[in-house]
PDB file of C-alpha atoms in Angstrom:
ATOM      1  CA  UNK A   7     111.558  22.771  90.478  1.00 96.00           C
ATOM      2  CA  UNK A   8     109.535  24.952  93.379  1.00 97.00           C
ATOM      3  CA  UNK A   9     106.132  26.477  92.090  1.00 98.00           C
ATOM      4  CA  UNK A  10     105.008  29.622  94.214  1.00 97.00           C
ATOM      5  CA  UNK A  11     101.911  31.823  94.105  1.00 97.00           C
ATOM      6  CA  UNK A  12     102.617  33.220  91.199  1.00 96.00           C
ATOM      7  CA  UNK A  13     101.679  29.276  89.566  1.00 96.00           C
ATOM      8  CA  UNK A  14      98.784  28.822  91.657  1.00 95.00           C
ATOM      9  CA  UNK A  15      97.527  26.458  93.811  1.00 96.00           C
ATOM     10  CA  UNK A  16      98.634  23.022  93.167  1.00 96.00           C
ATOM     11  CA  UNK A  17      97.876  20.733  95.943  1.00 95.00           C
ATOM     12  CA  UNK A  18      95.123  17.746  96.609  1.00 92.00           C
ATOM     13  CA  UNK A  19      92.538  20.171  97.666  1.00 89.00           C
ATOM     14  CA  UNK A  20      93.095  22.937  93.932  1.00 90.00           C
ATOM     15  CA  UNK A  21      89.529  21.959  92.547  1.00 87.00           C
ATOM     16  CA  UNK A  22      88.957  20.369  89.204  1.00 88.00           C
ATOM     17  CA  UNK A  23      91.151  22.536  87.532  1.00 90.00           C
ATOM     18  CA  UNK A  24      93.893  21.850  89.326  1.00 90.00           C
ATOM     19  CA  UNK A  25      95.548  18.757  86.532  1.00 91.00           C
ATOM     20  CA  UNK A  26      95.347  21.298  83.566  1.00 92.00           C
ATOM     21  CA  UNK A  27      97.605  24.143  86.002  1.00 93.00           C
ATOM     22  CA  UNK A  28     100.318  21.098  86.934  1.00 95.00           C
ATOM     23  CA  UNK A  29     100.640  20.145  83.063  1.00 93.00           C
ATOM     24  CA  UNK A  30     101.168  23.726  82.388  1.00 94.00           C
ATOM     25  CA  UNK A  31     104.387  23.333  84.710  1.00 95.00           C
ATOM     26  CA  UNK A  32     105.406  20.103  83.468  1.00 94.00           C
ATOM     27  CA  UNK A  33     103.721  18.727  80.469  1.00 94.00           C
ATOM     28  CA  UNK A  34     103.428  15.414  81.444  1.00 90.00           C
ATOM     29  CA  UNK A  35     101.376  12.589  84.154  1.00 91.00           C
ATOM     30  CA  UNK A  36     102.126  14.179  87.793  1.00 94.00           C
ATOM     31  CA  UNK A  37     102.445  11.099  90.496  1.00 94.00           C
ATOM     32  CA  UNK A  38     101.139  13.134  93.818  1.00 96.00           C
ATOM     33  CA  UNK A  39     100.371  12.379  97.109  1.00 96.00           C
ATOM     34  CA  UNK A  40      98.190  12.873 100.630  1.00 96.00           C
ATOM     35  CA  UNK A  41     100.920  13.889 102.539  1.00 97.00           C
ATOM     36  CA  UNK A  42     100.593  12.387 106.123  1.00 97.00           C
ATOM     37  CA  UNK A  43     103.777  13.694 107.967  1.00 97.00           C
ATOM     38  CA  UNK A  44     104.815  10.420 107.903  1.00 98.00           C
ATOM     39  CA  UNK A  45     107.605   8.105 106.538  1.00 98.00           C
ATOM     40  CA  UNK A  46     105.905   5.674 104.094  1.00 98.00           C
ATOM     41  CA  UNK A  47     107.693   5.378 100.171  1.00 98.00           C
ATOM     42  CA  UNK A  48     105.472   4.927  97.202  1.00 97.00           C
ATOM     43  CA  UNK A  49     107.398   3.573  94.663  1.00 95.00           C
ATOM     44  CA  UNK A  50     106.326   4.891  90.852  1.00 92.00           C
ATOM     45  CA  UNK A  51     107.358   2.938  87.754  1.00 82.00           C
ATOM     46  CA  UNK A  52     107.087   4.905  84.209  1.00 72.00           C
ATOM     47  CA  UNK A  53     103.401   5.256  83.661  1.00 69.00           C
ATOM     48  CA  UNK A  54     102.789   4.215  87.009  1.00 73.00           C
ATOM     49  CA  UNK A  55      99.072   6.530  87.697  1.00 79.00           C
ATOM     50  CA  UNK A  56     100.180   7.314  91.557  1.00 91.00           C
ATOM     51  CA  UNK A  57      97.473  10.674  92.545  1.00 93.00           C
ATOM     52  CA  UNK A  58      96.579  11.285  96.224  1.00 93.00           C
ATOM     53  CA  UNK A  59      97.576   7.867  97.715  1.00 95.00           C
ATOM     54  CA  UNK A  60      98.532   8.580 102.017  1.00 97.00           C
ATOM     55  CA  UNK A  61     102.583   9.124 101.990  1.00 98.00           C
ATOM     56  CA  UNK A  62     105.522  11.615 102.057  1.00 98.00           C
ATOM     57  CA  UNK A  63     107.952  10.010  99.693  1.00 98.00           C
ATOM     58  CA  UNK A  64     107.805   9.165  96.164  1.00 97.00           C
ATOM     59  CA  UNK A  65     110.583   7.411  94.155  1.00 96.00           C
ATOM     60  CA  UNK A  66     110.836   6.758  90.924  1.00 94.00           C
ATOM     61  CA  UNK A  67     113.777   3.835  89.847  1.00 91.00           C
ATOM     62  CA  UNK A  68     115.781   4.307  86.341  1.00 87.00           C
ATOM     63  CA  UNK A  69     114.038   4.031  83.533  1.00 78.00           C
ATOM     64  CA  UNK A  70     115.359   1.013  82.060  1.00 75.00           C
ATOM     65  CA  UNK A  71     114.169  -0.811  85.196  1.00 70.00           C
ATOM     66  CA  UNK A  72     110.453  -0.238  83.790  1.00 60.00           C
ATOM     67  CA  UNK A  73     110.070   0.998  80.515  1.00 56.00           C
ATOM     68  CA  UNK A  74     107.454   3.938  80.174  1.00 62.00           C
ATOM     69  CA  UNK A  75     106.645   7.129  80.022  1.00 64.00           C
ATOM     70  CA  UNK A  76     108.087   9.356  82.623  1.00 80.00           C
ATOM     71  CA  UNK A  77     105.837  10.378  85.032  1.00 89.00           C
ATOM     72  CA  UNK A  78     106.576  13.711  87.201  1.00 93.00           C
ATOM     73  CA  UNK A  79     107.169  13.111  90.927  1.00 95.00           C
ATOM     74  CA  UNK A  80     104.997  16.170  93.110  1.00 97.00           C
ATOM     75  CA  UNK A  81     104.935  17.166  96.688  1.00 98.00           C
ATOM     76  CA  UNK A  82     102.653  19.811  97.831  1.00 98.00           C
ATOM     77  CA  UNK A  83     104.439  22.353 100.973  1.00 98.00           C
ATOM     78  CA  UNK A  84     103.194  25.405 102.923  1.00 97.00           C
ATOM     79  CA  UNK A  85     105.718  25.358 104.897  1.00 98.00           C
ATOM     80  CA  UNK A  86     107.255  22.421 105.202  1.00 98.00           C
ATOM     81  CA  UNK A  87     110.554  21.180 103.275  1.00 98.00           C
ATOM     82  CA  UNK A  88     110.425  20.162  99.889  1.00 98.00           C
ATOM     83  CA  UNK A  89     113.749  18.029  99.125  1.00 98.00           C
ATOM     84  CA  UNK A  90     114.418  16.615  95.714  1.00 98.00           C
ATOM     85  CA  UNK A  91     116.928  13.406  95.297  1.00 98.00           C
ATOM     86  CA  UNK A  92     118.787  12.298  92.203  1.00 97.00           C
ATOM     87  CA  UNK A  93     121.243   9.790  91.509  1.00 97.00           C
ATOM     88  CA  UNK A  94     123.689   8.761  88.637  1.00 96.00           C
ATOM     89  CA  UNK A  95     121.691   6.029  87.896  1.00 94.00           C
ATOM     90  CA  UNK A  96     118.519   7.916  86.956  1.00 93.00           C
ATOM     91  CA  UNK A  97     117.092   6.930  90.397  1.00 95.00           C
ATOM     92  CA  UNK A  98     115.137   9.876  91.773  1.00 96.00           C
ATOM     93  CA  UNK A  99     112.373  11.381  94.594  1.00 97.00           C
ATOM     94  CA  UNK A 100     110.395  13.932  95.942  1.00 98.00           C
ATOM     95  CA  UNK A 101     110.044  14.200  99.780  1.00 98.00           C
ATOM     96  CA  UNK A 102     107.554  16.098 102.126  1.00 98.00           C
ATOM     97  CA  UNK A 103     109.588  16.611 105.135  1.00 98.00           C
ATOM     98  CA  UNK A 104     107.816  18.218 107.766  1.00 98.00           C
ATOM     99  CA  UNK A 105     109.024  18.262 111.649  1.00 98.00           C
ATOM    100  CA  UNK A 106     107.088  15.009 112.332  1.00 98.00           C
ATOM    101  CA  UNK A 107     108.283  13.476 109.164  1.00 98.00           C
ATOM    102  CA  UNK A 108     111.941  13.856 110.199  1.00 98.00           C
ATOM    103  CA  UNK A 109     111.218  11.984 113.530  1.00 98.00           C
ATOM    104  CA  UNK A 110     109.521   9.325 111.802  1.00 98.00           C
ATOM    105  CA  UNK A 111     112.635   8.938 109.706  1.00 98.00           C
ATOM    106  CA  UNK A 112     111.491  10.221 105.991  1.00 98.00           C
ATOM    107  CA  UNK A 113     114.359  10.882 104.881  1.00 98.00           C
ATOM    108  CA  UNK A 114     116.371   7.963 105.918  1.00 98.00           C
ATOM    109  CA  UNK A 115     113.447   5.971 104.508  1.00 98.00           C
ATOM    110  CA  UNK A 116     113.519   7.986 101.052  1.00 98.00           C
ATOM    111  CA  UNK A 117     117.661   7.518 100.605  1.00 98.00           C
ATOM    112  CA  UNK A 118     116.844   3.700 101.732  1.00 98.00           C
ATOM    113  CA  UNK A 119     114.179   3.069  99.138  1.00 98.00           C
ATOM    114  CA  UNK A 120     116.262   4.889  96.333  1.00 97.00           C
ATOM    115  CA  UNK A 121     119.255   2.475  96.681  1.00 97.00           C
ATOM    116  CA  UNK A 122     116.836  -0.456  96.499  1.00 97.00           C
ATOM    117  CA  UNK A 123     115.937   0.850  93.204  1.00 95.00           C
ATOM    118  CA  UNK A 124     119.503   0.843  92.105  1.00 95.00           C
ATOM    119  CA  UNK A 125     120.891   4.067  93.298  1.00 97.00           C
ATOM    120  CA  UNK A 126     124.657   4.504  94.956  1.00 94.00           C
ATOM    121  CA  UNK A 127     125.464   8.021  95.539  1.00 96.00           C
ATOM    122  CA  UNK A 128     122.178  10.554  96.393  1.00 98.00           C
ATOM    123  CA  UNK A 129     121.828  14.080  96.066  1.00 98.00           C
ATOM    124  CA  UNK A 130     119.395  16.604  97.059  1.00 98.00           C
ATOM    125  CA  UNK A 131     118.175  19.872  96.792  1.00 98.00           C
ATOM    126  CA  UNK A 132     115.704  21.375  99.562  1.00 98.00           C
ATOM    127  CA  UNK A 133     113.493  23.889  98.633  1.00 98.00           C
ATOM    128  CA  UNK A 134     111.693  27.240 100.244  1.00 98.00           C
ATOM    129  CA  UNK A 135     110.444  25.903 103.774  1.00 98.00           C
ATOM    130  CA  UNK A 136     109.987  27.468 106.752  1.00 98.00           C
ATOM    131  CA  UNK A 137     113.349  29.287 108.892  1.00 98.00           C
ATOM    132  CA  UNK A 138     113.637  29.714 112.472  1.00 98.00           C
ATOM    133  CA  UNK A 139     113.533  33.178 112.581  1.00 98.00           C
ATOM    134  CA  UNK A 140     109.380  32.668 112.049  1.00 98.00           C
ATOM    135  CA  UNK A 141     109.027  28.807 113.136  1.00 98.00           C
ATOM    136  CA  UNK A 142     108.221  28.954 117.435  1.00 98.00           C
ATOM    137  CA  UNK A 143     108.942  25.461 118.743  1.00 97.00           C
ATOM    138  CA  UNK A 144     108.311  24.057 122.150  1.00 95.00           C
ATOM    139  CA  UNK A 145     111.683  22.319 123.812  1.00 94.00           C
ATOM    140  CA  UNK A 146     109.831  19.155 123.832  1.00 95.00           C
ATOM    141  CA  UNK A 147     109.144  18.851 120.439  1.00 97.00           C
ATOM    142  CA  UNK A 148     112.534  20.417 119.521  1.00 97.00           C
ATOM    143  CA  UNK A 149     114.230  17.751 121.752  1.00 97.00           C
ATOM    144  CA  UNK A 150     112.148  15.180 119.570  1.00 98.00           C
ATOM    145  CA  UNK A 151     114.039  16.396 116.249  1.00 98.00           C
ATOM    146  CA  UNK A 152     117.227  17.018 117.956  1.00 98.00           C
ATOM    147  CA  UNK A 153     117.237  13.146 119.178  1.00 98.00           C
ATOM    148  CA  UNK A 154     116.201  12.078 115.539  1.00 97.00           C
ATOM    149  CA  UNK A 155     119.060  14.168 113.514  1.00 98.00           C
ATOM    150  CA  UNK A 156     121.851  13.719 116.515  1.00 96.00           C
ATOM    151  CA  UNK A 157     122.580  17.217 116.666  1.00 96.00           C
ATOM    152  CA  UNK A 158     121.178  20.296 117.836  1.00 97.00           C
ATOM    153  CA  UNK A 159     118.582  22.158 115.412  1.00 98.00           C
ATOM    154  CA  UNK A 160     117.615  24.884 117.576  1.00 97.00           C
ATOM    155  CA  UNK A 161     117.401  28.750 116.617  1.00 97.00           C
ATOM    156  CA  UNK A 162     115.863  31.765 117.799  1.00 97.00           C
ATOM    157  CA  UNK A 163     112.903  33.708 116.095  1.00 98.00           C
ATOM    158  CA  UNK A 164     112.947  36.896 115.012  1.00 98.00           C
ATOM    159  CA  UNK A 165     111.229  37.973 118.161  1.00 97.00           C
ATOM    160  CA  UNK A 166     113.596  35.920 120.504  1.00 97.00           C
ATOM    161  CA  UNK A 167     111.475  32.750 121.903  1.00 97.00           C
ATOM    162  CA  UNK A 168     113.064  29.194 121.069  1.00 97.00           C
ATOM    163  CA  UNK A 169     112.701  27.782 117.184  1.00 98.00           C
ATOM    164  CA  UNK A 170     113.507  25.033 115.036  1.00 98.00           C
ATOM    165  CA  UNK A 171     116.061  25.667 112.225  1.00 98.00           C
ATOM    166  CA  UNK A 172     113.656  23.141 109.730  1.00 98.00           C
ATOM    167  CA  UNK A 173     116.186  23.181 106.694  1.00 98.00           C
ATOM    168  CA  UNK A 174     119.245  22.239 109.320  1.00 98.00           C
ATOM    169  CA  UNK A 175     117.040  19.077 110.805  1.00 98.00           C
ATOM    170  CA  UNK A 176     116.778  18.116 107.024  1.00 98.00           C
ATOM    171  CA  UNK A 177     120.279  18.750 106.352  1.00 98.00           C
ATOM    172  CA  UNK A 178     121.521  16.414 109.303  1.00 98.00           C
ATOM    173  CA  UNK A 179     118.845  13.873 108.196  1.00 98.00           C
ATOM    174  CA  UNK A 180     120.015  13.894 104.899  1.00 98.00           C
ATOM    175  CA  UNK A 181     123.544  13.754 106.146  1.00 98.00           C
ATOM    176  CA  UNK A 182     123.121  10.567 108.166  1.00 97.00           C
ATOM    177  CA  UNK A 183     121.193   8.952 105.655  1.00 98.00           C
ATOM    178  CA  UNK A 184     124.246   9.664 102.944  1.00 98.00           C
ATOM    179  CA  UNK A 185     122.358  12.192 100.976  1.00 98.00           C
ATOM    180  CA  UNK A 186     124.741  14.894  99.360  1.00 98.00           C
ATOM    181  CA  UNK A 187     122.866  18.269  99.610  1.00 98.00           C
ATOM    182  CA  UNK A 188     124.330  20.577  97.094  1.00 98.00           C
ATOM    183  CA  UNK A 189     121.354  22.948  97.608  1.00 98.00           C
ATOM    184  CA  UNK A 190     119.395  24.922 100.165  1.00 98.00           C
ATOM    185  CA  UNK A 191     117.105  27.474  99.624  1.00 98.00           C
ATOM    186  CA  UNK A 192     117.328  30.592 101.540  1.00 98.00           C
ATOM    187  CA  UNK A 193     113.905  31.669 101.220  1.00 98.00           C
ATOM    188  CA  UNK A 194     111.605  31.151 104.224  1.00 98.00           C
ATOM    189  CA  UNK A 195     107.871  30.796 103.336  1.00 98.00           C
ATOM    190  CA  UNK A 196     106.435  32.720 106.617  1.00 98.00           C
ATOM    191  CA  UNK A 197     108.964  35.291 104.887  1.00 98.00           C
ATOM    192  CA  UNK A 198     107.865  35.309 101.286  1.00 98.00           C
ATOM    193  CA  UNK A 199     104.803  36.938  99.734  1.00 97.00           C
ATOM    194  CA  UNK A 200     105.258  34.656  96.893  1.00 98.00           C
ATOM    195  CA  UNK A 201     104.654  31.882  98.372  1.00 98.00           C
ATOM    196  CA  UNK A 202     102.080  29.963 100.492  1.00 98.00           C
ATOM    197  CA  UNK A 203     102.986  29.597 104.622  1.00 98.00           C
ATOM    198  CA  UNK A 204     100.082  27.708 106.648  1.00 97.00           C
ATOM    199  CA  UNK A 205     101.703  29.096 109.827  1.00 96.00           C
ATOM    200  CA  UNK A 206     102.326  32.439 108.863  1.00 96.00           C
ATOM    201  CA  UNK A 207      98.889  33.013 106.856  1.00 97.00           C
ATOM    202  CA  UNK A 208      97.031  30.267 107.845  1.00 97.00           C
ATOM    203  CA  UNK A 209      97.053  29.829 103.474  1.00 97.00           C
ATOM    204  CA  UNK A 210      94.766  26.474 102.604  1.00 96.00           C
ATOM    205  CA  UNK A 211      96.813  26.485  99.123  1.00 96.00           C
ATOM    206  CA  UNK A 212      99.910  24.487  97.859  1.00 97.00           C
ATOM    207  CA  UNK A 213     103.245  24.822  96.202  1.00 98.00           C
ATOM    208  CA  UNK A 214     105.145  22.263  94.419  1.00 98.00           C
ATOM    209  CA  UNK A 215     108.060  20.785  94.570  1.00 98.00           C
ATOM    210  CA  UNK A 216     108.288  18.763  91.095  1.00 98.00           C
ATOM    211  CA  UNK A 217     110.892  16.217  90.112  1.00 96.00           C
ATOM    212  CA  UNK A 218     111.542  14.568  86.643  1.00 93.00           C
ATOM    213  CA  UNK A 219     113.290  13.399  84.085  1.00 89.00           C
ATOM    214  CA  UNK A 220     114.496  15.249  80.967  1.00 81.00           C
TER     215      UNK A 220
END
């Protein structure tokens, strides 16, 4: 699931408060990270304690393969894009996939680390994350992306200067990596009032995207 204003913020920096708010989402231990716009996996067994270690991916492999309490998998966006993978096998993962994560190969990494746990077949959901129509991108940068993904990623914002398309970079990550995505949200966080956008608000809080097990 995707939190929004409306559950508070739930990121690294939410105060001392902030572990009693992410049970009341999902009663039960949250594995979270320092997000670092980066490609490094932290793998999480059942019961594993994983909070605010520096990475962008967390996986969790099938229960069976470490018996334990399920543990909920968290990454914290402002606009950046949230992508939840599942498998069959009970493999899953929560990415933070930012512009410089996709060059750096996150989600390649995150589909990679998920079928050494045991999955075949991945599929994902992303989340609310930033659209082009409010996302201003140099060519240099957007060149950068557009070499990573193999395809152009390139939009127009609502006031007509040159943008990245964020949720189509993923898409064509996700693609190359074999990731299914059977989801996409159309809501743009710059957009929303109910939720946090860094760029559009400069907001210091976090949503959630939060993956587990029933």
């Amino acid at each position: 699931m995707w939190t929004g204003r409306a559950e508070g913020d739930l990121g690294p920096g939410a105060g001392a408060d902030a572990p009693v708010r992410r049970r009341a989402v999902i009663d039960r231990p949250w594995a979270w990270l320092r997000q670092v716009h980066g490609a490094d996996v932290v793998v999480v067994t059942p019961g594993g304690v994983v909070e605010g270690l520096e990475a962008d991916v967390l996986v969790s492999p099938p229960p069976e393969a470490a018996p334990g309490p399920d543990v909920a998998l968290a990454v914290f966006t402002a606009d950046c894009a949230p992508l939840a993978l599942a498998s069959p096998e009970g493999v899953m993962a929560a990415v933070h996939a930012g512009w410089r994560g996709v060059v750096a190969g996150v989600v390649q990494a995150a589909a990679d680390a998920m079928r050494r746990a045991g999955a075949r077949a991945v599929t994902g959901a992303l989340g609310p994350c930033i659209h082009a129509e409010c996302y201003e991108f140099g060519a240099s940068e957007l060149g950068a992306v557009e070499s990573a993904v193999g395809r152009p990623v390139g939009g127009r914002t609502s006031w007509g200067t040159s943008a990245l398309d964020l949720p189509a970079a993923v898409a064509a990550a996700a693609d190359s990596a074999g990731i299914d995505v059977v989801f996409s949200s159309p809501v743009c966080t710059a957009c929303s009032p109910d939720l946090y956008s860094y760029r559009a608000r400069e907001d210091a809080e976090r949503q959630a995207l939060v993956v587990w097990r029933d």
